PDB file of C-alpha atoms in Angstrom:
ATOM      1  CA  UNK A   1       0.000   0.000   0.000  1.00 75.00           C
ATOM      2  CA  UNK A   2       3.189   2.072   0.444  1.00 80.00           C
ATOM      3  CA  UNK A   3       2.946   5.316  -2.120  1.00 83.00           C
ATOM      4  CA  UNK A   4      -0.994   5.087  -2.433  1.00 84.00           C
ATOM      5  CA  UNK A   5      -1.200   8.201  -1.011  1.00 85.00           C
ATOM      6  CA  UNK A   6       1.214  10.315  -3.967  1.00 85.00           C
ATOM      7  CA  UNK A   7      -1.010   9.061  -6.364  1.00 84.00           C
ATOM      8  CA  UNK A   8      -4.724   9.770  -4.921  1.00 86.00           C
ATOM      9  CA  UNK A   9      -2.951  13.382  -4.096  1.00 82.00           C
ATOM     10  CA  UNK A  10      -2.655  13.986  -7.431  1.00 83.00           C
ATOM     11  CA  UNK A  11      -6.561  14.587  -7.718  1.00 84.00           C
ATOM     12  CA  UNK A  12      -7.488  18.208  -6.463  1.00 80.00           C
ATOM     13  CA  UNK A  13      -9.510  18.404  -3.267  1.00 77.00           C
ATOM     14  CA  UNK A  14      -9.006  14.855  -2.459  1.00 82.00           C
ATOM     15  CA  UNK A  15      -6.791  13.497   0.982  1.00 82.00           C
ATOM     16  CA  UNK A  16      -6.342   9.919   1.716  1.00 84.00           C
ATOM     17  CA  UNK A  17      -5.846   9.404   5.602  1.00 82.00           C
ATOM     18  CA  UNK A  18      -4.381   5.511   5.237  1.00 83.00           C
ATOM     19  CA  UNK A  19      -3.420   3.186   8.225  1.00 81.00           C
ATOM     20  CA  UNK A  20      -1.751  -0.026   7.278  1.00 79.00           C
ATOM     21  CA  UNK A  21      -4.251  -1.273   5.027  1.00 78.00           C
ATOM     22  CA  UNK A  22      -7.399   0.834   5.813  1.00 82.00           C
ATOM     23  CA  UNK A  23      -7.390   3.926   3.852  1.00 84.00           C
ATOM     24  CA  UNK A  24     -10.033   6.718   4.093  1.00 85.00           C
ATOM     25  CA  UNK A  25     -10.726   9.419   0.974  1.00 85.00           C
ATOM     26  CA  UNK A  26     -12.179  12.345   2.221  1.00 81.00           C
ATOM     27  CA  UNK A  27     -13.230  14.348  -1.004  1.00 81.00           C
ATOM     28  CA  UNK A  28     -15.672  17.595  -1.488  1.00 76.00           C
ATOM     29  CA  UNK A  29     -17.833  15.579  -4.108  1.00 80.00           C
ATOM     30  CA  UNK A  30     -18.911  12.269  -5.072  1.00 82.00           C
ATOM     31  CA  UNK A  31     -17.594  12.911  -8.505  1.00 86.00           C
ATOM     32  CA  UNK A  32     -13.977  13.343  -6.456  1.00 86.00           C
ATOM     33  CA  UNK A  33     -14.536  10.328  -4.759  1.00 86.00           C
ATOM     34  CA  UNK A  34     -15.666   7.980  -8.064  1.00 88.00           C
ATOM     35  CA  UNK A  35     -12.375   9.841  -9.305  1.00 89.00           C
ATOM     36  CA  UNK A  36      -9.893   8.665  -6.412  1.00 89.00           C
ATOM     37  CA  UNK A  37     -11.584   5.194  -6.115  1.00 89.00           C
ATOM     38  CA  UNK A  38     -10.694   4.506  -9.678  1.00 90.00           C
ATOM     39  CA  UNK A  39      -7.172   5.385  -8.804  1.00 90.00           C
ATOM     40  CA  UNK A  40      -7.239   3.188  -6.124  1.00 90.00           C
ATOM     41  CA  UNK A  41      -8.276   0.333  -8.338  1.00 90.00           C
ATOM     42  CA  UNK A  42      -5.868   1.272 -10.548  1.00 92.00           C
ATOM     43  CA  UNK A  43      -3.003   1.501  -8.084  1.00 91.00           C
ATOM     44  CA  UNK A  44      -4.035  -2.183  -6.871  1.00 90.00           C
ATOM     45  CA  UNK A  45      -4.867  -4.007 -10.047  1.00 91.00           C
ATOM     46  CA  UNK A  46      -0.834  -4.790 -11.175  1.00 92.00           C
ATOM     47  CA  UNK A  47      -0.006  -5.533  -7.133  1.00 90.00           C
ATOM     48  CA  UNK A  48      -2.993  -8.641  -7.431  1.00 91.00           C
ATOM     49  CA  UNK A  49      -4.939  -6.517  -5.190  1.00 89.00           C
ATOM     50  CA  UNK A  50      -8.563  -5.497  -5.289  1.00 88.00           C
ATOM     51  CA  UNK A  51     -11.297  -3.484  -3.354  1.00 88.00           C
ATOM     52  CA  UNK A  52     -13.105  -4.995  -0.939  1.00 85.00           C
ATOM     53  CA  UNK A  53     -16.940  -3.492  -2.014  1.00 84.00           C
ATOM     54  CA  UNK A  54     -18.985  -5.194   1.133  1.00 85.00           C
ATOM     55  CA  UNK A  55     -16.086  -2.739   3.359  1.00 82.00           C
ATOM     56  CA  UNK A  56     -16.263   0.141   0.796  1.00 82.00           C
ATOM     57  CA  UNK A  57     -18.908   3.013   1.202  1.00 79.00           C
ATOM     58  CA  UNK A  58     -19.713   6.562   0.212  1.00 77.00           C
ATOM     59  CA  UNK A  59     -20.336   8.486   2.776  1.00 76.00           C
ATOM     60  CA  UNK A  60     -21.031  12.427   4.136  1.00 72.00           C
ATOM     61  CA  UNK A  61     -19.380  13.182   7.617  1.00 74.00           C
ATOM     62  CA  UNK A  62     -22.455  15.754   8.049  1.00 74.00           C
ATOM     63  CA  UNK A  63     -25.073  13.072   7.849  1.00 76.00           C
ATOM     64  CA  UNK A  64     -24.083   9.292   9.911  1.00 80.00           C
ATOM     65  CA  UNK A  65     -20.184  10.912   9.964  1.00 84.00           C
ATOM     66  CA  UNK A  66     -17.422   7.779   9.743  1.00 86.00           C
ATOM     67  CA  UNK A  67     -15.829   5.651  12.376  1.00 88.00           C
ATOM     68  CA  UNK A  68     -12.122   4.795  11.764  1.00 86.00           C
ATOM     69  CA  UNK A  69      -9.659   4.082  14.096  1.00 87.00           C
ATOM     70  CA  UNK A  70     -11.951   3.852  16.870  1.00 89.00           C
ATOM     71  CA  UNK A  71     -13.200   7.413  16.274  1.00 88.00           C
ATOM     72  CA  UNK A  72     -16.667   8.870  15.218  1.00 88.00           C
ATOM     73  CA  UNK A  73     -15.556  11.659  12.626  1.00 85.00           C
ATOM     74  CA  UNK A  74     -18.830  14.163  12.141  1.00 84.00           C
ATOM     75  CA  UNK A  75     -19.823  17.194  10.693  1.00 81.00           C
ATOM     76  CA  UNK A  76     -22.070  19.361  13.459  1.00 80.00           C
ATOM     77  CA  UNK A  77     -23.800  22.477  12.641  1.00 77.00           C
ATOM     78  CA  UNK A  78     -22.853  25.767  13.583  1.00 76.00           C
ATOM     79  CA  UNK A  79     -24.476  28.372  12.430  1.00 69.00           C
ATOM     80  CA  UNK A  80     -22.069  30.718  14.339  1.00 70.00           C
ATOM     81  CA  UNK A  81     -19.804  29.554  11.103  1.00 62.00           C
ATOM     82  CA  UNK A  82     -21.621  30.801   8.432  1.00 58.00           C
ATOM     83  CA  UNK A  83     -21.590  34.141  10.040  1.00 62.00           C
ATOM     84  CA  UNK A  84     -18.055  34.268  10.934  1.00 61.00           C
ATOM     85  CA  UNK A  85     -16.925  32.516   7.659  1.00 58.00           C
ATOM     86  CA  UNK A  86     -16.887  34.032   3.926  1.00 56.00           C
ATOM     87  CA  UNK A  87     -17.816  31.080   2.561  1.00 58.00           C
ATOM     88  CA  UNK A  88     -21.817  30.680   3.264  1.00 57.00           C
ATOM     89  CA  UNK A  89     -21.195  26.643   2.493  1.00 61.00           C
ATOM     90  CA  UNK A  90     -19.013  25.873   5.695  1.00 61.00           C
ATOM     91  CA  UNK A  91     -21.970  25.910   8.091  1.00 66.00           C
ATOM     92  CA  UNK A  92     -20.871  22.965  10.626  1.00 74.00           C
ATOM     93  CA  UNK A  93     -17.779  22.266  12.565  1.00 78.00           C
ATOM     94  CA  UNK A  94     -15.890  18.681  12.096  1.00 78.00           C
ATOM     95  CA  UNK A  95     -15.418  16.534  15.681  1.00 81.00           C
ATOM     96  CA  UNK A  96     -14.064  13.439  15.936  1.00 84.00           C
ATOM     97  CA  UNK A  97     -14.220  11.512  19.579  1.00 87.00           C
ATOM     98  CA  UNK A  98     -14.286   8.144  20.453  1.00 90.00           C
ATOM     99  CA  UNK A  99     -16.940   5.813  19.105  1.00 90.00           C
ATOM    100  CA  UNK A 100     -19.978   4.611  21.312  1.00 91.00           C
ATOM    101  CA  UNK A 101     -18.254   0.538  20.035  1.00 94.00           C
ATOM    102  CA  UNK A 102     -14.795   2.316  21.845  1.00 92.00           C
ATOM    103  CA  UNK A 103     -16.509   3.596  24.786  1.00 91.00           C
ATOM    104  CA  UNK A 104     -18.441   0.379  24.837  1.00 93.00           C
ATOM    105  CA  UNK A 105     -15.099  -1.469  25.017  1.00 94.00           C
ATOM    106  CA  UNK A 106     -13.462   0.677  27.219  1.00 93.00           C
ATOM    107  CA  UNK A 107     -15.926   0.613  30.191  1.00 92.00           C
ATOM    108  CA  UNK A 108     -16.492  -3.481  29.919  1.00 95.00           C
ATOM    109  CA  UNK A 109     -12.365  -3.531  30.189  1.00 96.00           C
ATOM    110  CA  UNK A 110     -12.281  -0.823  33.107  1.00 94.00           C
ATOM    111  CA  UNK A 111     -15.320  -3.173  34.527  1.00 95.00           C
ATOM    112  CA  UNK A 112     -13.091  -6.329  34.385  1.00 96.00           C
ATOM    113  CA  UNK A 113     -10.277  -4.937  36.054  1.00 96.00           C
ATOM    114  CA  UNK A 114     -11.921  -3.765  38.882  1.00 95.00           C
ATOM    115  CA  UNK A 115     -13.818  -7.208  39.000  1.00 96.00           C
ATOM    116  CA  UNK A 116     -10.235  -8.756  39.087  1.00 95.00           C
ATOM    117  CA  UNK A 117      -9.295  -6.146  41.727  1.00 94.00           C
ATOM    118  CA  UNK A 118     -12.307  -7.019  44.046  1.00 92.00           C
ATOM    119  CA  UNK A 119     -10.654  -8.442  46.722  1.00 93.00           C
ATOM    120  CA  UNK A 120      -6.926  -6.502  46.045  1.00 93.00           C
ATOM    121  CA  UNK A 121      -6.067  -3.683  47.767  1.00 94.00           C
ATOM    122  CA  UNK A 122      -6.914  -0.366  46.247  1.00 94.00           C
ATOM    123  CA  UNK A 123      -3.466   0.392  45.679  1.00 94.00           C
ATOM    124  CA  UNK A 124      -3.232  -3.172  43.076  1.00 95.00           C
ATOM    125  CA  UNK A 125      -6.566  -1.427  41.736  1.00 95.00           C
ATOM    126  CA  UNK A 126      -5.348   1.827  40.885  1.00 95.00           C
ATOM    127  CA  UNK A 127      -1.819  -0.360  39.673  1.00 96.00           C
ATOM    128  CA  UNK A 128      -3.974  -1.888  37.050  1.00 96.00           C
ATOM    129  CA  UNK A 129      -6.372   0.696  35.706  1.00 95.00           C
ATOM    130  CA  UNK A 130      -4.189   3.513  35.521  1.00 94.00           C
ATOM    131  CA  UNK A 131      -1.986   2.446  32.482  1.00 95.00           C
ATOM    132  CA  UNK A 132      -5.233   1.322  30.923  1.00 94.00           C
ATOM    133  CA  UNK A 133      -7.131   4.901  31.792  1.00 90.00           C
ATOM    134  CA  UNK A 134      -3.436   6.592  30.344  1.00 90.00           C
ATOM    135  CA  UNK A 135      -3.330   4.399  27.055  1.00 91.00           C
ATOM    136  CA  UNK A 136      -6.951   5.079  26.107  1.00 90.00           C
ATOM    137  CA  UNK A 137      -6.940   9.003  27.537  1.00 86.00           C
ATOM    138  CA  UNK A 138      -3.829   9.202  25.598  1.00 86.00           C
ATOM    139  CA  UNK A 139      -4.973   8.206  22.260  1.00 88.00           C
ATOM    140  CA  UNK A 140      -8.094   9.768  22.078  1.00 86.00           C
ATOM    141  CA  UNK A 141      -6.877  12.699  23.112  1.00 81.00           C
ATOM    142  CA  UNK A 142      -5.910  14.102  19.834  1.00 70.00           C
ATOM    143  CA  UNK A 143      -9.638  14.470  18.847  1.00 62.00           C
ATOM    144  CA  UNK A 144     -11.480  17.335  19.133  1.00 60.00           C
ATOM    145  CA  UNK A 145     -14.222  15.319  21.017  1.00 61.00           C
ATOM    146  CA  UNK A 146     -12.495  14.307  23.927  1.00 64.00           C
ATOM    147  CA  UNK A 147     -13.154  16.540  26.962  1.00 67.00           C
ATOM    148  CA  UNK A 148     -17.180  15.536  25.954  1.00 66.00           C
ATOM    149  CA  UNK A 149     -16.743  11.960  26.177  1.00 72.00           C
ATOM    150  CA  UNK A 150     -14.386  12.355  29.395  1.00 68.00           C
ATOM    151  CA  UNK A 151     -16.954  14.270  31.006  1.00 68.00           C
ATOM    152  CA  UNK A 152     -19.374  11.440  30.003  1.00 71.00           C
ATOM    153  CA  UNK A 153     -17.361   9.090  31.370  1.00 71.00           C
ATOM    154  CA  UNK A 154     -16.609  10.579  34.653  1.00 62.00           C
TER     155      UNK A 154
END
């Protein structure tokens, strides 16, 4: 999958955000997005490499929004935007926080651990969540979302 990326950013208005082998294509139009994914194909077809279609979708982040990487990436309106803004068409603010499958997943593990920890002292407790709290804090931390879903969580 290595250079995938140089050759969907040749196609104005198009950015692939790629992990191993997930890739994303955020695009400002379908027609952008029919445009990168025959790039894609493209870029596979001489590796022996195709598409996966039942994993592939077209999607708005201002409608459902995506999940990737654990995070819920959304468009939210704010009309404060369109007022602030000289472009009339920016009218919603892009947040990305943890999925509800991640928070899910997160409070079952916190919920073994301290079912582990039952009959430990609450020093052993605090021992075993806090690198788990820090790991998960720490990587979803870079998303705009964050201090909402700590504040949930707390």
């Amino acid at each position: 999958m290595n250079g995938i990326e140089q050759e969907i950013n040749v196609l104005k208005y198009v950015t692939p955000v790629r992990f191993a082998d997930d890739i994303v294509i955020v695009a400002r139009t379908n027609e952008q997005l029919d445009a990168a994914k025959e790039v894609v194909i493209k870029f596979l077809e001489p590796r022996g490499l195709q598409i996966n279609e039942s994993k592939t979708k077209t999607t708005t982040i201002e409608g459902d929004g995506i999940t990737y990487l654990g995070y819920h990436i959304k468009e939210y309106p704010d009309i404060t935007r369109a007022v602030r803004n000289a472009s009339p068409e920016k009218t919603g603010i892009v947040i990305s926080k943890p999925s509800k499958e991640s928070i899910k997943a997160f409070k079952q593990k916190i919920k073994t651990i301290v079912k582990k920890n039952s009959k430990s002292s609450p020093g052993k407790l605090i021992m075993d969540l806090n690198p788990v709290i820090r790991g998960w804090a720490n990587y979803y931390n870079a998303g705009g979302g964050w201090s909402m879903t700590k504040n949930k969580l707390g």
